[in-house]
Amino acid sequence: MQPSEMVMNPKQVFLSVLIFGVAGLLLFMYLQVWIEEQHTGRIEKKREQKATSVTREHIQEHITNQNLKFHITEDQKGKKENLLLNSERPAKVLTKTSYSQGEDRALGKATGPPTIKLIQKHHGTRTVFKKFSEMKWPLDRHPLNKSLIKDNKWKETDVAQEKRRSFLQEFCKKYGGASRPQSHLFHMVSRIYVEDKHKVLYCEVPKAGCSNWKRILMVLSGLASSAYNISHDAVHYGKHLKKLDSFDLKGIYTRLNTYTKAIFVRDPMERLVSAFRDKFEHPNSYYHPVFGKAIIKKYRPNACEEALNNGSGVKFKEFVHYLLDSHRPVGMDIHWEKVSKLCYPCLINYDYVGKFETLEEDANYFLQLIGAPKELKFPNFKDRHSSDERTNAQVVRQYLKDLTPTERQLIYDFYDLDYLMFNYTTPFL
């Protein structure tokens, strides 16, 4: 045979390489499947060896305990009847892990093997959960302890307070309808601050004196010696104060039923204008880029590039269009959210109802009732933008001039529950 006949042509070389390649690939795939089968078999064998008395039911109980939710439901009794409790409920479902703080750690204490501890802890939490399910809603209102009031200077304030409490209670009894909450418990109490030393629960309503109330709570709890020495950032960003939703179910249950619950409110239209002036008429690194840009983009025709980029210069009319839009380009904010959705006053029967319009008198009377130090007085300074005129009825009228009668009516309709339950006079529309 000639040497030239022994040389394979390119076509034969290509076919040979292809055949060997396919064969190698098939061999690799076979080995991979075999290895996986061996590995899976070992895992299944180990699982069988580790089988214990911890059943699937106990595991599920453990998962339930770690991701505890409190959600009491009840069939609606009619749209009008459940107006206060069901109107515009948050679509977002809030899930809260059960926390323990201080004395609340006792809830999970148990002795014995891990499986026994798990079962005992679950049963303990389930007992508290059952207590919540059986709670009487709305919560009982406690009579104010007036034993510490030694003079008659608070007589008028006390009379006004009793009228507010009675009015709110009667209003909720008449229009509240349902006797059980339709929202998650942890969401319901998420705006409530806790001061354990004087056993006070304060529901925060922004633009109704909440900054100075937080200063007072810090002094009461021993975190500061004077309300006048605490900066705005320390109040709002320091995270020195505890909120009720940071406790476990037992802690929430105990405090709701034994502490003095207070809420301070404000005329809804004044509160709205105050929030607008604070967040949109002054430089703000959060509200301008987050809310301002979205509002200008949707509600200002032919907006300039600068306004679209920085979100500054939002007009009150544009802000109102955003507020009333059922398809807002950005969500709600606590500074203009309804009080009925911040504090749930027809479910959590507040023992004390203060008003921004008589803030100093109401606040100082409350401090007397809870046994605060005599030298502690509610601060009367403006938290920010101190050179600006306070938002009052006259200022509000100036802003309402830019709106049509229909827009004014729609704002009132938006806050109608706040107007009605706290007995505020219907504004001139």
mmCIF file of C-alpha atoms in Angstrom, residues 34-355:
data_model
loop_
_atom_site.group_PDB
_atom_site.id
_atom_site.type_symbol
_atom_site.label_atom_id
_atom_site.label_comp_id
_atom_site.label_asym_id
_atom_site.label_seq_id
_atom_site.Cartn_x
_atom_site.Cartn_y
_atom_site.Cartn_z
ATOM 1 C CA TRP A 34 -25.214 7.457 38.179
ATOM 2 C CA ILE A 35 -23.422 9.774 40.645
ATOM 3 C CA GLU A 36 -26.649 11.688 41.376
ATOM 4 C CA GLU A 37 -28.547 8.463 42.029
ATOM 5 C CA GLN A 38 -25.886 7.313 44.459
ATOM 6 C CA HIS A 39 -25.885 10.707 46.233
ATOM 7 C CA THR A 40 -29.693 10.827 46.502
ATOM 8 C CA GLY A 41 -29.794 7.326 47.881
ATOM 9 C CA ARG A 42 -27.363 8.246 50.658
ATOM 10 C CA ILE A 43 -29.390 11.321 51.581
ATOM 11 C CA GLU A 44 -32.637 9.349 51.790
ATOM 12 C CA LYS A 45 -30.933 6.783 53.964
ATOM 13 C CA LYS A 46 -29.679 9.462 56.353
ATOM 14 C CA ARG A 47 -33.144 10.997 56.555
ATOM 15 C CA GLU A 48 -34.639 7.671 57.559
ATOM 16 C CA GLN A 49 -31.994 7.242 60.240
ATOM 17 C CA LYS A 50 -32.751 10.692 61.689
ATOM 18 C CA ALA A 51 -36.497 10.089 62.044
ATOM 19 C CA THR A 52 -37.577 11.079 65.593
ATOM 20 C CA SER A 53 -40.713 11.769 67.543
ATOM 21 C CA VAL A 54 -40.847 15.279 66.013
ATOM 22 C CA THR A 55 -43.746 14.778 63.637
ATOM 23 C CA ARG A 56 -44.676 16.800 60.598
ATOM 24 C CA GLU A 57 -47.406 18.395 62.679
ATOM 25 C CA HIS A 58 -44.879 19.664 65.226
ATOM 26 C CA ILE A 59 -42.685 21.081 62.488
ATOM 27 C CA GLN A 60 -45.650 22.910 61.041
ATOM 28 C CA GLU A 61 -46.454 24.232 64.515
ATOM 29 C CA HIS A 62 -42.912 25.549 64.803
ATOM 30 C CA ILE A 63 -43.205 27.356 61.468
ATOM 31 C CA THR A 64 -46.536 28.828 62.563
ATOM 32 C CA ASN A 65 -45.000 29.988 65.825
ATOM 33 C CA GLN A 66 -42.072 31.705 64.123
ATOM 34 C CA ASN A 67 -44.271 33.521 61.614
ATOM 35 C CA LEU A 68 -47.215 34.319 63.848
ATOM 36 C CA LYS A 69 -49.951 36.481 62.366
ATOM 37 C CA PHE A 70 -52.966 37.905 64.125
ATOM 38 C CA HIS A 71 -55.835 38.381 61.740
ATOM 39 C CA ILE A 72 -59.371 38.328 63.037
ATOM 40 C CA THR A 73 -61.977 38.182 60.325
ATOM 41 C CA GLU A 74 -65.723 38.603 60.369
ATOM 42 C CA ASP A 75 -68.318 38.629 57.651
ATOM 43 C CA GLN A 76 -69.220 42.154 56.642
ATOM 44 C CA LYS A 77 -72.560 43.289 57.995
ATOM 45 C CA GLY A 78 -73.132 45.847 55.300
ATOM 46 C CA LYS A 79 -71.054 48.538 53.696
ATOM 47 C CA LYS A 80 -72.391 51.385 55.815
ATOM 48 C CA GLU A 81 -72.305 49.424 59.071
ATOM 49 C CA ASN A 82 -68.614 48.577 58.735
ATOM 50 C CA LEU A 83 -67.544 51.913 57.301
ATOM 51 C CA LEU A 84 -65.165 52.765 60.142
ATOM 52 C CA LEU A 85 -63.376 49.435 60.232
ATOM 53 C CA ASN A 86 -63.278 48.283 56.643
ATOM 54 C CA SER A 87 -63.007 51.398 54.492
ATOM 55 C CA GLU A 88 -59.855 51.384 52.411
ATOM 56 C CA ARG A 89 -58.089 48.717 54.413
ATOM 57 C CA PRO A 90 -54.410 48.397 53.505
ATOM 58 C CA ALA A 91 -54.021 45.931 50.677
ATOM 59 C CA LYS A 92 -50.585 44.957 51.896
ATOM 60 C CA VAL A 93 -50.661 42.047 54.322
ATOM 61 C CA LEU A 94 -48.361 42.663 57.260
ATOM 62 C CA THR A 95 -46.761 39.668 58.923
ATOM 63 C CA LYS A 96 -44.996 40.105 62.221
ATOM 64 C CA THR A 97 -42.604 37.726 63.936
ATOM 65 C CA SER A 98 -43.343 37.366 67.623
ATOM 66 C CA TYR A 99 -40.732 39.317 69.596
ATOM 67 C CA SER A 100 -39.900 39.122 73.274
ATOM 68 C CA GLN A 101 -38.675 42.004 75.408
ATOM 69 C CA GLY A 102 -37.990 42.079 79.134
ATOM 70 C CA GLU A 103 -40.604 40.224 81.128
ATOM 71 C CA ASP A 104 -42.204 38.920 77.934
ATOM 72 C CA ARG A 105 -39.410 36.382 77.481
ATOM 73 C CA ALA A 106 -41.138 34.220 80.065
ATOM 74 C CA LEU A 107 -43.659 33.230 77.424
ATOM 75 C CA GLY A 108 -41.192 30.938 75.688
ATOM 76 C CA LYS A 109 -39.441 29.476 78.755
ATOM 77 C CA ALA A 110 -39.493 25.690 79.015
ATOM 78 C CA THR A 111 -37.342 22.871 80.264
ATOM 79 C CA GLY A 112 -36.526 19.481 78.806
ATOM 80 C CA PRO A 113 -35.480 18.186 75.406
ATOM 81 C CA PRO A 114 -35.656 20.477 72.337
ATOM 82 C CA THR A 115 -38.831 18.809 71.057
ATOM 83 C CA ILE A 116 -40.604 19.349 74.389
ATOM 84 C CA LYS A 117 -39.435 22.975 74.486
ATOM 85 C CA LEU A 118 -40.804 23.513 71.003
ATOM 86 C CA ILE A 119 -44.224 22.088 71.882
ATOM 87 C CA GLN A 120 -44.435 24.005 75.179
ATOM 88 C CA LYS A 121 -43.434 27.264 73.496
ATOM 89 C CA HIS A 122 -46.020 26.757 70.802
ATOM 90 C CA HIS A 123 -48.779 26.024 73.305
ATOM 91 C CA GLY A 124 -47.815 29.108 75.334
ATOM 92 C CA THR A 125 -47.991 31.358 72.303
ATOM 93 C CA ARG A 126 -51.201 29.689 71.152
ATOM 94 C CA THR A 127 -52.750 30.471 74.559
ATOM 95 C CA VAL A 128 -51.946 34.173 74.162
ATOM 96 C CA PHE A 129 -53.166 34.050 70.580
ATOM 97 C CA LYS A 130 -56.442 32.577 71.819
ATOM 98 C CA LYS A 131 -56.762 35.388 74.343
ATOM 99 C CA PHE A 132 -56.491 37.891 71.499
ATOM 100 C CA SER A 133 -59.102 36.042 69.496
ATOM 101 C CA GLU A 134 -61.435 36.232 72.482
ATOM 102 C CA MET A 135 -60.688 39.876 73.275
ATOM 103 C CA LYS A 136 -63.645 42.192 73.482
ATOM 104 C CA TRP A 137 -63.522 44.704 70.649
ATOM 105 C CA PRO A 138 -63.496 47.620 70.897
ATOM 106 C CA LEU A 139 -61.212 47.606 73.928
ATOM 107 C CA ASP A 140 -62.679 48.903 77.152
ATOM 108 C CA ARG A 141 -62.090 52.534 77.988
ATOM 109 C CA HIS A 142 -60.666 53.099 81.447
ATOM 110 C CA PRO A 143 -61.816 55.969 83.683
ATOM 111 C CA LEU A 144 -59.115 58.548 84.202
ATOM 112 C CA ASN A 145 -57.367 58.487 87.555
ATOM 113 C CA LYS A 146 -57.937 62.020 88.873
ATOM 114 C CA SER A 147 -56.631 61.393 92.376
ATOM 115 C CA LEU A 148 -53.471 63.383 91.613
ATOM 116 C CA ILE A 149 -55.378 66.528 90.584
ATOM 117 C CA LYS A 150 -55.308 68.815 93.617
ATOM 118 C CA ASP A 151 -56.760 72.111 92.340
ATOM 119 C CA ASN A 152 -59.617 73.407 90.197
ATOM 120 C CA LYS A 153 -57.511 74.976 87.456
ATOM 121 C CA TRP A 154 -58.132 71.935 85.242
ATOM 122 C CA LYS A 155 -61.903 71.868 85.660
ATOM 123 C CA GLU A 156 -62.733 73.227 82.200
ATOM 124 C CA THR A 157 -60.131 71.011 80.553
ATOM 125 C CA ASP A 158 -61.553 67.995 82.348
ATOM 126 C CA VAL A 159 -65.113 68.801 81.267
ATOM 127 C CA ALA A 160 -63.984 69.180 77.647
ATOM 128 C CA GLN A 161 -62.073 65.898 77.901
ATOM 129 C CA GLU A 162 -65.076 63.958 79.181
ATOM 130 C CA LYS A 163 -67.233 65.358 76.391
ATOM 131 C CA ARG A 164 -64.706 64.275 73.741
ATOM 132 C CA ARG A 165 -64.393 60.793 75.180
ATOM 133 C CA SER A 166 -68.137 60.344 75.374
ATOM 134 C CA PHE A 167 -68.714 61.753 71.893
ATOM 135 C CA LEU A 168 -66.150 59.434 70.318
ATOM 136 C CA GLN A 169 -67.498 56.423 72.183
ATOM 137 C CA GLU A 170 -71.088 57.137 71.156
ATOM 138 C CA PHE A 171 -70.072 57.805 67.568
ATOM 139 C CA CYS A 172 -68.204 54.517 67.321
ATOM 140 C CA LYS A 173 -71.035 52.643 69.014
ATOM 141 C CA LYS A 174 -73.515 54.054 66.515
ATOM 142 C CA TYR A 175 -71.502 53.757 63.304
ATOM 143 C CA GLY A 176 -68.705 51.312 64.089
ATOM 144 C CA GLY A 177 -70.768 48.207 63.388
ATOM 145 C CA ALA A 178 -68.350 45.273 63.596
ATOM 146 C CA SER A 179 -67.032 44.176 66.975
ATOM 147 C CA ARG A 180 -63.821 42.588 65.703
ATOM 148 C CA PRO A 181 -60.879 44.180 63.879
ATOM 149 C CA GLN A 182 -60.444 43.550 60.169
ATOM 150 C CA SER A 183 -56.785 44.568 60.105
ATOM 151 C CA HIS A 184 -53.678 42.833 61.430
ATOM 152 C CA LEU A 185 -53.041 43.559 65.097
ATOM 153 C CA PHE A 186 -49.403 44.525 64.551
ATOM 154 C CA HIS A 187 -50.459 47.011 61.890
ATOM 155 C CA MET A 188 -53.140 48.443 64.179
ATOM 156 C CA VAL A 189 -50.633 49.267 66.923
ATOM 157 C CA SER A 190 -47.680 50.228 64.713
ATOM 158 C CA ARG A 191 -48.085 53.979 65.401
ATOM 159 C CA ILE A 192 -48.385 53.613 69.174
ATOM 160 C CA TYR A 193 -45.407 54.579 71.353
ATOM 161 C CA VAL A 194 -44.826 52.966 74.749
ATOM 162 C CA GLU A 195 -43.614 54.585 77.973
ATOM 163 C CA ASP A 196 -43.467 51.821 80.566
ATOM 164 C CA LYS A 197 -42.483 53.833 83.636
ATOM 165 C CA HIS A 198 -45.735 55.827 83.700
ATOM 166 C CA LYS A 199 -47.699 53.180 81.770
ATOM 167 C CA VAL A 200 -48.568 55.378 78.824
ATOM 168 C CA LEU A 201 -49.467 54.503 75.225
ATOM 169 C CA TYR A 202 -49.380 57.438 72.805
ATOM 170 C CA CYS A 203 -50.637 57.104 69.233
ATOM 171 C CA GLU A 204 -48.601 59.309 66.930
ATOM 172 C CA VAL A 205 -50.573 61.631 64.642
ATOM 173 C CA PRO A 206 -48.057 63.614 62.553
ATOM 174 C CA LYS A 207 -48.617 67.381 62.363
ATOM 175 C CA ALA A 208 -50.551 67.326 65.643
ATOM 176 C CA GLY A 209 -47.698 68.000 68.060
ATOM 177 C CA CYS A 210 -46.110 64.561 67.750
ATOM 178 C CA SER A 211 -42.485 65.788 67.797
ATOM 179 C CA ASN A 212 -42.892 67.469 71.169
ATOM 180 C CA TRP A 213 -44.872 64.514 72.463
ATOM 181 C CA LYS A 214 -41.962 62.245 71.633
ATOM 182 C CA ARG A 215 -39.693 64.623 73.542
ATOM 183 C CA ILE A 216 -42.006 64.342 76.535
ATOM 184 C CA LEU A 217 -41.950 60.538 76.330
ATOM 185 C CA MET A 218 -38.147 60.580 76.261
ATOM 186 C CA VAL A 219 -38.066 62.711 79.418
ATOM 187 C CA LEU A 220 -40.670 60.530 81.145
ATOM 188 C CA SER A 221 -38.664 57.388 80.405
ATOM 189 C CA GLY A 222 -35.417 58.928 81.684
ATOM 190 C CA LEU A 223 -33.717 59.235 78.285
ATOM 191 C CA ALA A 224 -33.399 63.031 78.583
ATOM 192 C CA SER A 225 -33.520 65.572 81.393
ATOM 193 C CA SER A 226 -35.356 68.263 79.434
ATOM 194 C CA ALA A 227 -37.622 68.337 76.394
ATOM 195 C CA TYR A 228 -35.897 71.507 75.213
ATOM 196 C CA ASN A 229 -32.511 69.830 74.719
ATOM 197 C CA ILE A 230 -33.625 67.182 72.211
ATOM 198 C CA SER A 231 -33.016 67.853 68.531
ATOM 199 C CA HIS A 232 -35.451 67.070 65.718
ATOM 200 C CA ASP A 233 -33.200 64.304 64.375
ATOM 201 C CA ALA A 234 -32.846 62.696 67.811
ATOM 202 C CA VAL A 235 -36.636 62.666 68.145
ATOM 203 C CA HIS A 236 -37.430 61.164 64.757
ATOM 204 C CA TYR A 237 -34.346 59.165 63.810
ATOM 205 C CA GLY A 238 -32.770 58.230 67.139
ATOM 206 C CA LYS A 239 -35.006 55.194 67.693
ATOM 207 C CA HIS A 240 -34.845 55.708 71.455
ATOM 208 C CA LEU A 241 -38.556 55.091 72.003
ATOM 209 C CA LYS A 242 -40.321 51.739 71.858
ATOM 210 C CA LYS A 243 -43.360 51.077 69.710
ATOM 211 C CA LEU A 244 -46.106 48.704 70.714
ATOM 212 C CA ASP A 245 -45.606 46.468 67.682
ATOM 213 C CA SER A 246 -42.066 45.673 68.874
ATOM 214 C CA PHE A 247 -43.499 43.542 71.702
ATOM 215 C CA ASP A 248 -44.851 40.031 71.454
ATOM 216 C CA LEU A 249 -48.561 39.255 71.719
ATOM 217 C CA LYS A 250 -48.485 39.004 75.501
ATOM 218 C CA GLY A 251 -46.746 42.372 75.800
ATOM 219 C CA ILE A 252 -49.226 44.047 73.457
ATOM 220 C CA TYR A 253 -52.204 42.428 75.201
ATOM 221 C CA THR A 254 -51.060 43.519 78.658
ATOM 222 C CA ARG A 255 -50.305 47.107 77.711
ATOM 223 C CA LEU A 256 -53.475 47.688 75.707
ATOM 224 C CA ASN A 257 -55.556 46.606 78.690
ATOM 225 C CA THR A 258 -53.654 48.243 81.555
ATOM 226 C CA TYR A 259 -51.890 51.382 80.259
ATOM 227 C CA THR A 260 -53.421 54.838 79.748
ATOM 228 C CA LYS A 261 -53.993 55.276 76.009
ATOM 229 C CA ALA A 262 -53.763 58.805 74.576
ATOM 230 C CA ILE A 263 -54.341 60.315 71.152
ATOM 231 C CA PHE A 264 -53.922 63.939 70.026
ATOM 232 C CA VAL A 265 -55.675 65.064 66.843
ATOM 233 C CA ARG A 266 -56.023 68.175 64.681
ATOM 234 C CA ASP A 267 -58.498 69.722 62.266
ATOM 235 C CA PRO A 268 -57.967 67.579 59.122
ATOM 236 C CA MET A 269 -57.717 70.488 56.684
ATOM 237 C CA GLU A 270 -55.206 72.318 58.884
ATOM 238 C CA ARG A 271 -53.194 69.146 59.286
ATOM 239 C CA LEU A 272 -53.138 68.601 55.521
ATOM 240 C CA VAL A 273 -51.964 72.147 54.756
ATOM 241 C CA SER A 274 -49.376 71.953 57.543
ATOM 242 C CA ALA A 275 -47.974 68.739 56.078
ATOM 243 C CA PHE A 276 -47.796 70.268 52.585
ATOM 244 C CA ARG A 277 -45.990 73.381 53.818
ATOM 245 C CA ASP A 278 -43.497 71.343 55.829
ATOM 246 C CA LYS A 279 -42.645 68.741 53.181
ATOM 247 C CA PHE A 280 -42.926 70.661 49.906
ATOM 248 C CA GLU A 281 -42.249 74.354 50.607
ATOM 249 C CA HIS A 282 -38.848 73.747 52.185
ATOM 250 C CA PRO A 283 -35.833 71.767 50.937
ATOM 251 C CA ASN A 284 -36.327 68.097 51.644
ATOM 252 C CA SER A 285 -34.053 65.274 50.530
ATOM 253 C CA TYR A 286 -36.793 62.648 50.785
ATOM 254 C CA TYR A 287 -40.195 64.133 49.912
ATOM 255 C CA HIS A 288 -39.021 66.088 46.871
ATOM 256 C CA PRO A 289 -37.374 63.200 44.983
ATOM 257 C CA VAL A 290 -39.837 60.527 46.141
ATOM 258 C CA PHE A 291 -43.186 62.345 46.122
ATOM 259 C CA GLY A 292 -42.429 65.625 44.338
ATOM 260 C CA LYS A 293 -41.052 64.105 41.136
ATOM 261 C CA ALA A 294 -43.949 61.663 40.827
ATOM 262 C CA ILE A 295 -46.558 64.363 41.483
ATOM 263 C CA ILE A 296 -45.083 66.821 38.990
ATOM 264 C CA LYS A 297 -44.696 64.152 36.335
ATOM 265 C CA LYS A 298 -48.347 63.091 36.524
ATOM 266 C CA TYR A 299 -50.211 66.287 37.365
ATOM 267 C CA ARG A 300 -48.237 69.108 35.727
ATOM 268 C CA PRO A 301 -48.603 69.394 31.938
ATOM 269 C CA ASN A 302 -45.439 70.470 30.113
ATOM 270 C CA ALA A 303 -43.310 70.360 33.253
ATOM 271 C CA CYS A 304 -39.783 71.664 32.794
ATOM 272 C CA GLU A 305 -36.797 69.325 32.936
ATOM 273 C CA GLU A 306 -35.495 70.816 36.200
ATOM 274 C CA ALA A 307 -38.779 70.220 38.056
ATOM 275 C CA LEU A 308 -38.989 66.663 36.744
ATOM 276 C CA ASN A 309 -35.430 65.965 37.886
ATOM 277 C CA ASN A 310 -35.517 67.379 41.420
ATOM 278 C CA GLY A 311 -39.216 67.308 42.352
ATOM 279 C CA SER A 312 -39.123 70.769 43.925
ATOM 280 C CA GLY A 313 -41.870 73.345 43.626
ATOM 281 C CA VAL A 314 -44.964 71.134 43.947
ATOM 282 C CA LYS A 315 -48.109 73.287 44.035
ATOM 283 C CA PHE A 316 -50.872 72.703 46.550
ATOM 284 C CA LYS A 317 -53.399 72.006 43.797
ATOM 285 C CA GLU A 318 -51.100 69.318 42.361
ATOM 286 C CA PHE A 319 -50.675 67.822 45.809
ATOM 287 C CA VAL A 320 -54.458 67.668 46.239
ATOM 288 C CA HIS A 321 -54.830 65.939 42.868
ATOM 289 C CA TYR A 322 -52.361 63.323 44.057
ATOM 290 C CA LEU A 323 -54.187 62.907 47.390
ATOM 291 C CA LEU A 324 -57.571 62.357 45.733
ATOM 292 C CA ASP A 325 -56.298 60.087 42.962
ATOM 293 C CA SER A 326 -57.292 56.447 43.466
ATOM 294 C CA HIS A 327 -54.316 55.530 41.232
ATOM 295 C CA ARG A 328 -51.630 57.596 42.933
ATOM 296 C CA PRO A 329 -48.187 57.428 41.317
ATOM 297 C CA VAL A 330 -46.697 57.013 44.804
ATOM 298 C CA GLY A 331 -48.295 55.691 47.984
ATOM 299 C CA MET A 332 -49.735 57.446 51.032
ATOM 300 C CA ASP A 333 -47.671 58.921 53.836
ATOM 301 C CA ILE A 334 -48.360 59.107 57.568
ATOM 302 C CA HIS A 335 -48.189 62.912 57.525
ATOM 303 C CA TRP A 336 -51.448 63.135 55.579
ATOM 304 C CA GLU A 337 -52.954 59.722 56.281
ATOM 305 C CA LYS A 338 -56.346 59.704 58.024
ATOM 306 C CA VAL A 339 -56.277 59.448 61.813
ATOM 307 C CA SER A 340 -58.902 56.709 61.551
ATOM 308 C CA LYS A 341 -56.320 54.573 59.731
ATOM 309 C CA LEU A 342 -53.325 55.566 61.866
ATOM 310 C CA CYS A 343 -54.767 54.954 65.323
ATOM 311 C CA TYR A 344 -58.017 52.954 64.885
ATOM 312 C CA PRO A 345 -59.941 54.993 67.495
ATOM 313 C CA CYS A 346 -63.113 52.905 67.173
ATOM 314 C CA LEU A 347 -61.249 49.720 68.103
ATOM 315 C CA ILE A 348 -58.644 50.986 70.543
ATOM 316 C CA ASN A 349 -60.777 53.020 72.935
ATOM 317 C CA TYR A 350 -58.433 55.853 73.869
ATOM 318 C CA ASP A 351 -58.650 57.013 77.466
ATOM 319 C CA TYR A 352 -57.566 60.550 76.615
ATOM 320 C CA VAL A 353 -58.401 62.577 73.493
ATOM 321 C CA GLY A 354 -56.373 65.762 73.128
ATOM 322 C CA LYS A 355 -56.627 68.356 70.378
#
